[in-house]
Coordinates of C-alpha atoms and ligand atoms in Angstrom, one line a residue:
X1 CA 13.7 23.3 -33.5
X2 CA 11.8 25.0 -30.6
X3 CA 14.3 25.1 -27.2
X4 CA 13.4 25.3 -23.8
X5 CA 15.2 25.6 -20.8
X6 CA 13.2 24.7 -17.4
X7 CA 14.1 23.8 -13.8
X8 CA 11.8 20.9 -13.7
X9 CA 11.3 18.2 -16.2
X10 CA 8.6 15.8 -15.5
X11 CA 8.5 13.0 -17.8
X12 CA 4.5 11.0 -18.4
X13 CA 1.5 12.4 -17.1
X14 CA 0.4 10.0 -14.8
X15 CA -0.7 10.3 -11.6
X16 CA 3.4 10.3 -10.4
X17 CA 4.3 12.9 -12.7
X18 CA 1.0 15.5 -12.8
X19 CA 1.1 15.6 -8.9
X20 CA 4.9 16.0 -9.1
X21 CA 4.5 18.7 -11.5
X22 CA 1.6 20.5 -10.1
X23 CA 3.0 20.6 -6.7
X24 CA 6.8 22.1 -8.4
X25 CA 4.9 24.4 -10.3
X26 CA 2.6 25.5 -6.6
X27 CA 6.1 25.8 -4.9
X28 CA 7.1 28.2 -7.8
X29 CA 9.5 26.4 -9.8
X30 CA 9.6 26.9 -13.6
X31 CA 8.1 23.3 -14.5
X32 CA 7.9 21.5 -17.7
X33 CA 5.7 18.1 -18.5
X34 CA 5.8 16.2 -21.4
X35 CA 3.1 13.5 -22.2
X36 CA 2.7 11.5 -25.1
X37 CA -0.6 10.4 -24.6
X38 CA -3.6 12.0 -22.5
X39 CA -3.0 14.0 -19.1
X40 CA -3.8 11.2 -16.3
X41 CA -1.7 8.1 -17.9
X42 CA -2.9 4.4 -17.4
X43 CA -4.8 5.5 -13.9
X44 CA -7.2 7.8 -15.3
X45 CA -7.2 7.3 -19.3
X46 CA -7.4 3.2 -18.9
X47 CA -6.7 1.8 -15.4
X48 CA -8.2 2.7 -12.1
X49 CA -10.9 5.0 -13.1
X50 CA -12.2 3.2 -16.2
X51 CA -12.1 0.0 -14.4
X52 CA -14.0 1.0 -11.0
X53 CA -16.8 2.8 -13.4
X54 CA -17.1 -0.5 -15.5
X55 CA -17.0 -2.4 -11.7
X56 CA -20.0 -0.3 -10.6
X57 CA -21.8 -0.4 -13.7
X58 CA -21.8 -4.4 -13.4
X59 CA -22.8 -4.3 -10.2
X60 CA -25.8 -2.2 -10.8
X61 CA -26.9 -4.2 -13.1
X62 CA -26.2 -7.5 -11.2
X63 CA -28.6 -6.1 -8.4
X64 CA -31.2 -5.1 -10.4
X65 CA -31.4 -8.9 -11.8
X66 CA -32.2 -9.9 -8.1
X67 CA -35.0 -8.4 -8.5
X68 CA -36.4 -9.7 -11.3
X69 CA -39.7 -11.9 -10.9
X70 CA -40.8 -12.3 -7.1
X71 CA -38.1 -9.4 -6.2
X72 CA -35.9 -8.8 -3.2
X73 CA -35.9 -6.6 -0.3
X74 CA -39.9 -6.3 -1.1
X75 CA -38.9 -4.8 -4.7
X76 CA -39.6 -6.6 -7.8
X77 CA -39.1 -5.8 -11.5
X78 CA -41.7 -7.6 -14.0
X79 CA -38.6 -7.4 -16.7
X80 CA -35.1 -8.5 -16.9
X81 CA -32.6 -5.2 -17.3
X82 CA -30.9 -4.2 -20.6
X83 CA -27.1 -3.7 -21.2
X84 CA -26.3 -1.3 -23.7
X85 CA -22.5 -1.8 -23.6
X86 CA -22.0 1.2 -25.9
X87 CA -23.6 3.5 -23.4
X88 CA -21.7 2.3 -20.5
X89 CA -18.5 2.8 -22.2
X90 CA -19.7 6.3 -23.2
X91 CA -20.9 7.3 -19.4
X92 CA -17.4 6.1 -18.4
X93 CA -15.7 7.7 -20.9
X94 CA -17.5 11.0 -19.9
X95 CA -15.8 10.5 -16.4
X96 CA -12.3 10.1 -17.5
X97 CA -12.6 13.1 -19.9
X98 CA -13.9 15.2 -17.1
X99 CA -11.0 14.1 -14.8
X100 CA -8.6 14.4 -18.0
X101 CA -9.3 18.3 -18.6
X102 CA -9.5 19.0 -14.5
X103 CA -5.5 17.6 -14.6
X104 CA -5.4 20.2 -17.4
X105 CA -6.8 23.1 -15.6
X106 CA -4.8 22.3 -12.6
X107 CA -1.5 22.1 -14.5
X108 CA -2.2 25.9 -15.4
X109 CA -3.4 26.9 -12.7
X110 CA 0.3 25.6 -11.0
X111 CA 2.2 27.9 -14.1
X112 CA 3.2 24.2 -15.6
X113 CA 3.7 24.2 -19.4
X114 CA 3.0 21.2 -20.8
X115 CA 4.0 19.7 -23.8
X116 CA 2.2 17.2 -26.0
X117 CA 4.2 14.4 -27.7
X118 CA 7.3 11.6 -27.0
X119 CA 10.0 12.4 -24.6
X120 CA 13.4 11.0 -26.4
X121 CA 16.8 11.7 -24.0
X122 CA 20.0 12.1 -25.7
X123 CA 21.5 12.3 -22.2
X124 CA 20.5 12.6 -18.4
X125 CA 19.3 15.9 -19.1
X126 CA 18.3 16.9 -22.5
X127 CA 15.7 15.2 -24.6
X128 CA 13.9 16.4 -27.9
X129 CA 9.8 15.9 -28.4
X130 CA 9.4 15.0 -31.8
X131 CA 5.8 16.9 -33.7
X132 CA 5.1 19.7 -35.8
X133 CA 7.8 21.9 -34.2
X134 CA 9.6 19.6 -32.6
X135 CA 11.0 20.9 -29.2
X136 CA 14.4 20.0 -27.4
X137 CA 14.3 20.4 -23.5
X138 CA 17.5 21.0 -21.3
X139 CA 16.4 21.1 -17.7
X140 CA 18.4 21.4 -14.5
X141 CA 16.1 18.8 -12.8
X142 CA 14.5 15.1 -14.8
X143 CA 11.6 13.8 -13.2
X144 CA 11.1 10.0 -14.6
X145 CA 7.5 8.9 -14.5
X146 CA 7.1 7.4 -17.3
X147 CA 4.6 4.5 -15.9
X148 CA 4.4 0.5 -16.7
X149 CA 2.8 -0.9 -19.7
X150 CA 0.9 -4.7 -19.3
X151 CA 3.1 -7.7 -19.5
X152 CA 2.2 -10.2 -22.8
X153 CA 3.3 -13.4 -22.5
X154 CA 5.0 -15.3 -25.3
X155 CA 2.6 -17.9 -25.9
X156 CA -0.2 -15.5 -26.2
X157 CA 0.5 -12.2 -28.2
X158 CA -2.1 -9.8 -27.9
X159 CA -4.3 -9.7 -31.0
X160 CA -7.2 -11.5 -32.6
X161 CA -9.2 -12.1 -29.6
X162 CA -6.3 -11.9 -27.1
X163 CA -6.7 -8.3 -24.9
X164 CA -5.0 -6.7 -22.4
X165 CA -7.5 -4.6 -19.2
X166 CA -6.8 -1.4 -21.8
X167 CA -9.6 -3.1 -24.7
X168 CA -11.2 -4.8 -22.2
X169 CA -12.6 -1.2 -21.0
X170 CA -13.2 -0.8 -24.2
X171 CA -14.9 -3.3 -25.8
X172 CA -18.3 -2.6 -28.2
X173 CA -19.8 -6.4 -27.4
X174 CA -19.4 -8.6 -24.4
X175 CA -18.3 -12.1 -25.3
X176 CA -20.2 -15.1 -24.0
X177 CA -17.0 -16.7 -22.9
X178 CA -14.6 -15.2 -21.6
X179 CA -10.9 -16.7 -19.9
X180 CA -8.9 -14.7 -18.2
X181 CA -4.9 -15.5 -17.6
X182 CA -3.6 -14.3 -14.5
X183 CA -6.0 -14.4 -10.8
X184 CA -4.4 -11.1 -10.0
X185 CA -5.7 -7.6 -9.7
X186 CA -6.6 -6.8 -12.7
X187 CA -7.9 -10.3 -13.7
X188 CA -10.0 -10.5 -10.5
X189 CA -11.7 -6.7 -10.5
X190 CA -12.4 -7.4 -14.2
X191 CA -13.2 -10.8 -14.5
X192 CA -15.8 -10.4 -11.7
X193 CA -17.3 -7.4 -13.2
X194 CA -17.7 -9.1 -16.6
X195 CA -19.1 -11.7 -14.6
X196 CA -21.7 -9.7 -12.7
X197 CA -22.6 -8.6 -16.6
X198 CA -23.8 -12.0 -17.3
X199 CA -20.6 -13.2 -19.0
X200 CA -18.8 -16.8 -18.5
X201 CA -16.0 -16.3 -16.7
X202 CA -13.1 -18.8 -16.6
X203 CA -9.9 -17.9 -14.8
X204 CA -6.4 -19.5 -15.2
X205 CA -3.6 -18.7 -12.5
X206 CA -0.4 -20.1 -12.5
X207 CA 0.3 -20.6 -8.8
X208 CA -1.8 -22.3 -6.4
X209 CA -4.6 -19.8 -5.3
X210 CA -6.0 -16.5 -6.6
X211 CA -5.0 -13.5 -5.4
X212 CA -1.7 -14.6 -4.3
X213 CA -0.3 -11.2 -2.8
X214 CA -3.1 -11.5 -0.2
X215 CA -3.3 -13.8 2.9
X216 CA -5.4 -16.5 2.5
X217 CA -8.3 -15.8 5.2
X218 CA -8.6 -12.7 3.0
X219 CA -9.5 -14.0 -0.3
X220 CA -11.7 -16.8 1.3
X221 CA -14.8 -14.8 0.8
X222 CA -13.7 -14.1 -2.6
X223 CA -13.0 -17.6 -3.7
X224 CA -16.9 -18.3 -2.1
X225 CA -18.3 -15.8 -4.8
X226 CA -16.5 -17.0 -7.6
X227 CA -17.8 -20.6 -6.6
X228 CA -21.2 -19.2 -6.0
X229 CA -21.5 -18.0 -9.2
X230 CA -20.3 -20.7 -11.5
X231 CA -16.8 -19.1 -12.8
X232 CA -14.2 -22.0 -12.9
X233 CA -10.8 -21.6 -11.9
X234 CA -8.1 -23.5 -12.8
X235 CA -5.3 -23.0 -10.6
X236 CA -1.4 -24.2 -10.6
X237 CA -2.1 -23.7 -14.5
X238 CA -0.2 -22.2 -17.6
X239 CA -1.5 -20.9 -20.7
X240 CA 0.1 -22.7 -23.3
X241 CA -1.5 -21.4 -26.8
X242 CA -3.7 -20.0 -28.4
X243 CA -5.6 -21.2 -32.0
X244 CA -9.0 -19.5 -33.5
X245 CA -11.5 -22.4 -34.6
X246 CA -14.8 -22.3 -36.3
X247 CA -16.3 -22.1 -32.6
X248 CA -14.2 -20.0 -30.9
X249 CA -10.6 -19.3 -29.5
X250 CA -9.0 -22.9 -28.4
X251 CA -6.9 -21.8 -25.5
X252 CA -4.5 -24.9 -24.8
X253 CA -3.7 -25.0 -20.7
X254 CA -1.8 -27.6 -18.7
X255 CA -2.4 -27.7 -15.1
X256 CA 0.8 -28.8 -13.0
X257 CA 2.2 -31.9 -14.9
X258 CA -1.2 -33.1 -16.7
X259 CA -2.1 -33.7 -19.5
X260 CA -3.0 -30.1 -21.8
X261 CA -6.6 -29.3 -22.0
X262 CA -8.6 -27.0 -24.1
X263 CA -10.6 -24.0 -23.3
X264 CA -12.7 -23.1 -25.6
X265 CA -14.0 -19.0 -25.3
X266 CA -14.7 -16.3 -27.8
X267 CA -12.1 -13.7 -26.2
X268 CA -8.6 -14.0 -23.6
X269 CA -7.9 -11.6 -20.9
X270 CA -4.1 -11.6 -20.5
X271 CA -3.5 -10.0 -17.0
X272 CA -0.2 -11.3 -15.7
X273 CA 1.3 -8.3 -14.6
X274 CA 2.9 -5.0 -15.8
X275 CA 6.3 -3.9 -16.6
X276 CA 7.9 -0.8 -16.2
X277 CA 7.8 1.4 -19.3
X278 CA 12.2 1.4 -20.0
X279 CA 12.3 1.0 -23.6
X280 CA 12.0 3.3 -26.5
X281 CA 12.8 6.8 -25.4
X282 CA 16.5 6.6 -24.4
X283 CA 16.9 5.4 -20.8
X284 CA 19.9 3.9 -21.8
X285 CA 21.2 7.4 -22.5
X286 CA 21.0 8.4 -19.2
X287 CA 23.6 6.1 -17.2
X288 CA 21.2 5.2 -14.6
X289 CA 21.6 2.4 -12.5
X290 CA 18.9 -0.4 -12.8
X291 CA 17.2 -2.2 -9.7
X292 CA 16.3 -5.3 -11.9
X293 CA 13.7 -4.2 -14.4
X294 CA 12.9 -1.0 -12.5
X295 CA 15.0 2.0 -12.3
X296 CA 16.5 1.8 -9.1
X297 CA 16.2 4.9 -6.7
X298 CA 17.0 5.8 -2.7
X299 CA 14.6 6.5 -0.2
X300 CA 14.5 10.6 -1.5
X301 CA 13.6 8.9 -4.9
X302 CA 17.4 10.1 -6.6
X303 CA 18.3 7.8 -9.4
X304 CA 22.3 7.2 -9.4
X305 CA 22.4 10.4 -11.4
X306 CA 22.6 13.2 -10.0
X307 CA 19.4 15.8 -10.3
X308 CA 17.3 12.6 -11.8
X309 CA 14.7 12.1 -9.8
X310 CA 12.1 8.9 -10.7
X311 CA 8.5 7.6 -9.3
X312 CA 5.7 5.8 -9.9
X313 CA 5.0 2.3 -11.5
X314 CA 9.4 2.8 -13.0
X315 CA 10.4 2.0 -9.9
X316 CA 8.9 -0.7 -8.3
X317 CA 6.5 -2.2 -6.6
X318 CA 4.1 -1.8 -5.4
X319 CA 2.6 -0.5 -8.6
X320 CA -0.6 1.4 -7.4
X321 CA -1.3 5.4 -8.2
X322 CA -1.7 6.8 -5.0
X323 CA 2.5 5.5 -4.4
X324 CA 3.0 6.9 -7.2
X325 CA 2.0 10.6 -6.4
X326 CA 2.8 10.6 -3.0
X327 CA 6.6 9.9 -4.3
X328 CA 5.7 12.8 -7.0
X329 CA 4.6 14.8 -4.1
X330 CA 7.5 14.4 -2.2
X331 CA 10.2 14.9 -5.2
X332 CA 8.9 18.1 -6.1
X333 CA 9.3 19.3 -2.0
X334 CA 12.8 18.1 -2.2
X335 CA 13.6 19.8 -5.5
X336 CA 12.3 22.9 -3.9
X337 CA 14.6 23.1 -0.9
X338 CA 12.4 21.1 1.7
X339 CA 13.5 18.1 3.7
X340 CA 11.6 15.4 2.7
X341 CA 11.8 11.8 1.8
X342 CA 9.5 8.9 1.3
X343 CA 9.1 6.7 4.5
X344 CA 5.3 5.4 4.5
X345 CA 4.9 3.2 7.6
X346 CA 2.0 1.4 4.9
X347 CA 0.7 1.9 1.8
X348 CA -2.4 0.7 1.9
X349 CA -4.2 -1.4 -0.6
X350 CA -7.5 -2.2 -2.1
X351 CA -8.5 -4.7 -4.3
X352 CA -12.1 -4.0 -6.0
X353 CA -12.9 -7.8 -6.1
X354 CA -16.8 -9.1 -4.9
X355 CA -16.2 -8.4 -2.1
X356 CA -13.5 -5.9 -1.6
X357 CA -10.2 -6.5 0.0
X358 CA -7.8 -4.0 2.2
X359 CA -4.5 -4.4 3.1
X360 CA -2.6 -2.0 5.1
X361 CA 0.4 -2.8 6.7
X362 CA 2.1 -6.5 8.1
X363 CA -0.4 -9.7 7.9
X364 CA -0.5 -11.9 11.3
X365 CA 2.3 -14.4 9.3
X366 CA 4.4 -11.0 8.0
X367 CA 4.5 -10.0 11.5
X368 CA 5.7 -13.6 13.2
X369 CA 7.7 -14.0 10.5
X370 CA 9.7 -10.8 11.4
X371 CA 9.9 -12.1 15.0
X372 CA 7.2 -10.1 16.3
X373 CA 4.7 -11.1 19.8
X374 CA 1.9 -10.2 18.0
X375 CA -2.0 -10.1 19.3
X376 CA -4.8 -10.0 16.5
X377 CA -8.5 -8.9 16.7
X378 CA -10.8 -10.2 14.3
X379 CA -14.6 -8.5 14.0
X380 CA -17.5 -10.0 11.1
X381 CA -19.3 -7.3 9.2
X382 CA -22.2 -10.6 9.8
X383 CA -22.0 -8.6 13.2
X384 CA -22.8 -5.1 12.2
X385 CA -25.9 -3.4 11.9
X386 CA -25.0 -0.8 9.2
X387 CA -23.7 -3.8 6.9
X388 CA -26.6 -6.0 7.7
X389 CA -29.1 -2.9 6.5
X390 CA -26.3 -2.6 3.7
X391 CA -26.6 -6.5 3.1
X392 CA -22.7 -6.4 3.3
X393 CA -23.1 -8.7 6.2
X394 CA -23.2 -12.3 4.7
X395 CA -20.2 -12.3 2.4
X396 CA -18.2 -13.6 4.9
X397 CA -16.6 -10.1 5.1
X398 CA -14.2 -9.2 8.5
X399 CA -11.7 -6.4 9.6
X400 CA -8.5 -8.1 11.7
X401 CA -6.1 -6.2 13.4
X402 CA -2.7 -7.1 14.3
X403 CA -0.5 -5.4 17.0
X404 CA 2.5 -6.1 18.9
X405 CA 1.5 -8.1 22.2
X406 CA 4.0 -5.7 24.1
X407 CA 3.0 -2.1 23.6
X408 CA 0.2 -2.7 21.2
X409 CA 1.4 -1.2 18.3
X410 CA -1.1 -1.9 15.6
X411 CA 1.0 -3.4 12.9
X412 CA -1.3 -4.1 10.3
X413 CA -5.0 -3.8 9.4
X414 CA -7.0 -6.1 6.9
X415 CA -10.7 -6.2 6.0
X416 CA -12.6 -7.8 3.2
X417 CA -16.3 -7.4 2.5
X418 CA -18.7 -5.5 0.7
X419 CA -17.6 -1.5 0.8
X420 CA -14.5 -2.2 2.9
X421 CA -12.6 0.0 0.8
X422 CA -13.7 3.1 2.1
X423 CA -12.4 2.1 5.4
X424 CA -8.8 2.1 3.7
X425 CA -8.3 5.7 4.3
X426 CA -8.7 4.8 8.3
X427 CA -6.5 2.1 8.4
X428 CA -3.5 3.4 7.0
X429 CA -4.3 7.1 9.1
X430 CA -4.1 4.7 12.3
X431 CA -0.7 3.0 10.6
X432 CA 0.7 6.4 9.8
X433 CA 0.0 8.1 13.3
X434 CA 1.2 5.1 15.2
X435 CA -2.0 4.2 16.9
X436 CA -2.2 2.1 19.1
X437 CA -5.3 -0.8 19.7
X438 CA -6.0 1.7 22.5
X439 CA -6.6 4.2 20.4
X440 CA -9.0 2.4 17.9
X441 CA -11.1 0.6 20.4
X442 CA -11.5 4.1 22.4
X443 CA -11.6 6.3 19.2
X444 CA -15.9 6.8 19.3
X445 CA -17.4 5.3 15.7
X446 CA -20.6 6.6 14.4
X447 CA -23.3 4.2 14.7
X448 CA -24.2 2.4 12.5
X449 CA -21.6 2.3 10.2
X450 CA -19.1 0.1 8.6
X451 CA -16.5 1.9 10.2
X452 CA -17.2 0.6 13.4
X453 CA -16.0 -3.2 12.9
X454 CA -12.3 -1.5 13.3
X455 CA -12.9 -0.3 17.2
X456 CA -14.5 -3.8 18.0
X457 CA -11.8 -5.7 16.1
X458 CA -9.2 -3.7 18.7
X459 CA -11.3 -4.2 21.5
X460 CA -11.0 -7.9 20.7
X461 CA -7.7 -7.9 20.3
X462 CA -7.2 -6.3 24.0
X463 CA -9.6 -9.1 24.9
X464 CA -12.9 -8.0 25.4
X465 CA -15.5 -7.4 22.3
X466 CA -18.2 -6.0 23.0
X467 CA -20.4 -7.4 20.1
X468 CA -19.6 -10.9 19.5
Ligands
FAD1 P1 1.4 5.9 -15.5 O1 0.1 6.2 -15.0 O2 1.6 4.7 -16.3 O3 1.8 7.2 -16.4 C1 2.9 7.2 -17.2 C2 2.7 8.2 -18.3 O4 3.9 8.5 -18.9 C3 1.7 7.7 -19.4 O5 0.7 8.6 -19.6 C4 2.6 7.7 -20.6 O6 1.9 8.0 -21.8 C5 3.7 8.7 -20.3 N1 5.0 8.5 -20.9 C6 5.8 7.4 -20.8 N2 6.9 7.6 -21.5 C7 6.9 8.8 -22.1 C8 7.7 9.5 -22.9 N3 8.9 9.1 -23.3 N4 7.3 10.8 -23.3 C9 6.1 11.3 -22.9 N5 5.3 10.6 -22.1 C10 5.6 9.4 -21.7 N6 -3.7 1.5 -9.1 C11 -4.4 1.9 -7.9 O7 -3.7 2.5 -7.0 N7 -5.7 1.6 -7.8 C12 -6.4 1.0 -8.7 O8 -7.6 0.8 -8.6 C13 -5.8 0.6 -9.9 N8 -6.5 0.1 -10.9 C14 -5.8 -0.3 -12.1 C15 -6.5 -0.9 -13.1 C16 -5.9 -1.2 -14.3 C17 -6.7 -1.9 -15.3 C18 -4.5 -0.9 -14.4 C19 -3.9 -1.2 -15.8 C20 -3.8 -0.3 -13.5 C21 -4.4 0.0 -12.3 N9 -3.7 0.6 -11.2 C22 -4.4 0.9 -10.0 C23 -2.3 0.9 -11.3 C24 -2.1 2.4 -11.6 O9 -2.7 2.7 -12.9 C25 -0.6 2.7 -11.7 O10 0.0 2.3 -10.5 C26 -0.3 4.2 -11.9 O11 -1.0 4.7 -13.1 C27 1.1 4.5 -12.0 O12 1.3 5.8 -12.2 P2 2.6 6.4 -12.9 O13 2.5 7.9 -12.9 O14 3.8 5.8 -12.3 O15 2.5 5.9 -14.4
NAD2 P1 -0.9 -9.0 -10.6 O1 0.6 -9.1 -10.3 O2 -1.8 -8.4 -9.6 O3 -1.4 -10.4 -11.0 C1 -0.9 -11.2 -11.9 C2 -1.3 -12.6 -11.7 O4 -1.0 -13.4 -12.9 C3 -0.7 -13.3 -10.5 O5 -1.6 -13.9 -9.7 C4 0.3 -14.2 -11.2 O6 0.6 -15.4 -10.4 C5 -0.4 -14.6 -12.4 N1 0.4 -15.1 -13.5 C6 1.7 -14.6 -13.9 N2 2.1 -15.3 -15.0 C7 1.1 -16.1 -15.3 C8 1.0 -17.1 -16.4 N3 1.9 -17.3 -17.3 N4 -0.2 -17.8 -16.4 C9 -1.2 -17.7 -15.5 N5 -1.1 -16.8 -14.5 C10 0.1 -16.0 -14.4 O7 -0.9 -8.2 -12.0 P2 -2.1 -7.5 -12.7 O8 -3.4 -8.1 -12.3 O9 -1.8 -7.6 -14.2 O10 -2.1 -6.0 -12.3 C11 -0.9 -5.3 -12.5 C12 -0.6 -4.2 -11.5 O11 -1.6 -3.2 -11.6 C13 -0.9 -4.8 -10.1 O12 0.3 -5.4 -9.5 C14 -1.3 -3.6 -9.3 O13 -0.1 -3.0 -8.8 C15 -1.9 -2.7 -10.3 N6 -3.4 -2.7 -10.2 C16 -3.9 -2.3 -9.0 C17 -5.2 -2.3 -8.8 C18 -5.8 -1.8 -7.5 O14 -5.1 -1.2 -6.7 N7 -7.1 -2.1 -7.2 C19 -6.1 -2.8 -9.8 C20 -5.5 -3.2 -10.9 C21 -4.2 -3.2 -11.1

């Protein structure tokens, strides 16, 4: 058996541990990372990447059905377009292998030797990697990133027409009918795209609106398109079964306390969540304490033993990649001497629904409900030049901002609409520097752009909008 000895273990490839391990290796520490699958881990290989390329491919082709027979926007197309589902999944395949062998260069480049194959700990700090030589590791420092994997539920096992997103992005034919369990991220991003691709869409979610983590004004536009476009959704309903029949999957539901009904579809998207990756590689051998199902960590990212460090999806919510390496980010300063911890104000969030969602800090309700004198501005994109030549302007699509009605702290910013999610970036900057509403109503916005529905949403919060 191969040994090594290395300062830094980083366990899983994924955008908490590559980050984590490029920036020890940058700061000059001898790094190891082990990764069972393919640099980039559910983000790149079958999560965000995949899933925004399939988003934008559906909505290509969704637009250029508008403008089939007497046209829009003065454009017309005498034929209906073609899907050639194969071809989409190869162009987005093509992206994630490009991103895949950038980690790869970047890992060399930062001195980091990487190691292919399954991390198994005998204890906090030694583990073997089973292969063809396999390779025991004893490191001063762990690094735990080792990611989430998608919740199944009981009554409907994955298999024979029941997916999770990871074949979902995959898939060689679209069904006709599809139903998809769980009105959450995933279920929304890719139940919509599959939507846009001409597929009927049927969502189930067990509590009483879709979308749940987001105020309700927020997913208001995005219940309109879903109603717009025919997909049902049955809400306050569970997933009881599942039986293949001569016409398709029978997908038993019972909504609140009626009677079951049948679904009948030809595949089931199970999206109710993920759960972090604990089993099968010896976390039990390394007598760390658990926060619930997540391993439980301080605000330096220290498990309860001592030089093992974990990120990412393992420990908690929210489970979203750019958390993830930031916490990688700041573990591999720490390890290396600087004073560091991880102390967002936000972490913002997008949601790539029609249309998209942002969500950076406290709502109106978080912010009362904390005891908080709050104001709140509120500007449509119906309002805005740039999304009316962008026709982003009659989704129903808004920025709000909410600041404390003493000092006007802005607390929280939220948008929804149609390419909101590039104004993400802003919002949590204005979080993070402490801005004020001051400073985003007088803060000069390029006209005409998107980007300048946040100034007028703080100028009407101090009272005095200019455009509406
Ligand atoms: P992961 O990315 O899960 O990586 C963990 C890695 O560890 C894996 O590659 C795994 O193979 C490896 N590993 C685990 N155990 C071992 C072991 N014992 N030995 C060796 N290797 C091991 N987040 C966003 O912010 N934006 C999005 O748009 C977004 N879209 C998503 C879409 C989908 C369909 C899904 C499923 C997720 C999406 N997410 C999104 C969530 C995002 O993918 C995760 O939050 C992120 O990947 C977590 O990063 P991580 O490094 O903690 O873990
Ligand atoms: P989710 O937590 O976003 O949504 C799960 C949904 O399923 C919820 O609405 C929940 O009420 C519902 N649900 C739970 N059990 C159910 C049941 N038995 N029957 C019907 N509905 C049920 O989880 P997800 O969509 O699987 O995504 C997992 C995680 O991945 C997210 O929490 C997020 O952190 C991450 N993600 C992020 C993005 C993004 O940032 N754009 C995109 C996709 C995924």
């Amino acid at each position: 058996m191969e040994k090594v000895n290395t300062k830094v273990l980083v366990v899983g490839g994924g955008p908490g541990g590559y980050v984590c391990a490029i920036r020890a290796g940058q700061l000059g520490l001898d790094t190891t990372l082990v990764e069972s699958g393919r640099l980039g881990g559910t983000c790149l290989i079958r999560g965000c990447i995949p899933s925004k390329a399939m988003i934008h491919a559906a909505s290509k082709f969704d637009d250029l059905r508008h403008h089939v027979g007497a046209g829009h926007l003065g454009i017309a197309l005498d034929a209906a377009p073609r899907l050639d589902l194969a071809a989409t999944v190869r162009w987005k395949d093509g992206i994630v292998d490009r991103l895949s062998s950038g980690i790869a260069g970047l890992l060399k480049k930062a001195r980091v030797r990487v190691i292919q194959g399954h991390a198994s700990f005998s204890d906090a700090k030694t583990c073997t990697v089973a292969g063809d030589t396999p390779v025991e590791i004893h490191a001063e420092h762990v690094v735990l990133a080792n990611g989430s994997v998608a919740a199944a539920l009981p009554s409907l096992p994955f298999g024979d027409g029941v997916i999770s997103s990871t074949e979902a992005l995959a898939l060689s034919e679209l069904p006709k009918r599809l139903v998809v369990v769980g009105a959450g991220y995933i279920g929304l991003e890719l139940g919509i795209a599959f939507a846009k691709l001409g597929v009927a869409v049927t969502f189930v979610e067990a509590l009483d609106r879709i979308l749940p983590i987001y105020d309700s004004a927020l997913v208001r536009p995005v219940e309109q398109w879903l109603r717009k476009r025919g997909s049902a959704v049955h809400l306050n309903t569970r997933a009881l079964g599942v039986a293949r029949r001569a016409d398709g999957l029978h997908l038993s539901v019972q909504t609140g306390d009626a009677a079951p009904a049948t679904l009948v579809c030809d595949q089931v998207l199970v999206a109710v969540g993920r759960r972090p990756n604990t089993r099968g590689w010896g976390l039990e051998n390394m007598a760390v304490d658990m926060n619930g199902p997540f391993v439980k960590i301080d605000a330096q990212c220290r498990t309860s033993m001592r030089n093992v460090w974990a990120i990412g999806d393992l420990v908690g919510e929210p489970m979203l990649a750019h958390k993830a390496s930031a916490q990688g980010e700041r573990v591999a300063e720490i390890i290396a001497g600087k004073r560091r911890a991880f102390d967002p104000v936000a972490i913002a969030a997008v949601c790539f629904t029609e249309p998209e969602i942002v969500a950076a800090g406290l709502t109106p309700e978080q912010a009362k409900a904390q005891g908080i004198d709050i104001v709140t501005g509120q500007f449509p994109f119906a309002a805005n030049g740039r999304a009316l030549t962008m026709e982003a302007g009659s989704d129903g699509g808004f920025v709000r901002v909410t600041a404390r009605a003493d000092n006007h702290l802005v607390l929280g910013i939220h948008a929804v609409g149609a390419h909101a999610s590039e104004l993400s970036g802003e919002f949590a900057h204005a979080l993070e520097m402490g801005a004020v509403l001051e400073d985003l109503a007088h803060t000069i916005h390029v006209h005409p752009t998107i980007s300048e529905t946040l100034p007028e949403a703080a100028l009407g919060a101090l009272g005095h909008a200019i455009h509406v």
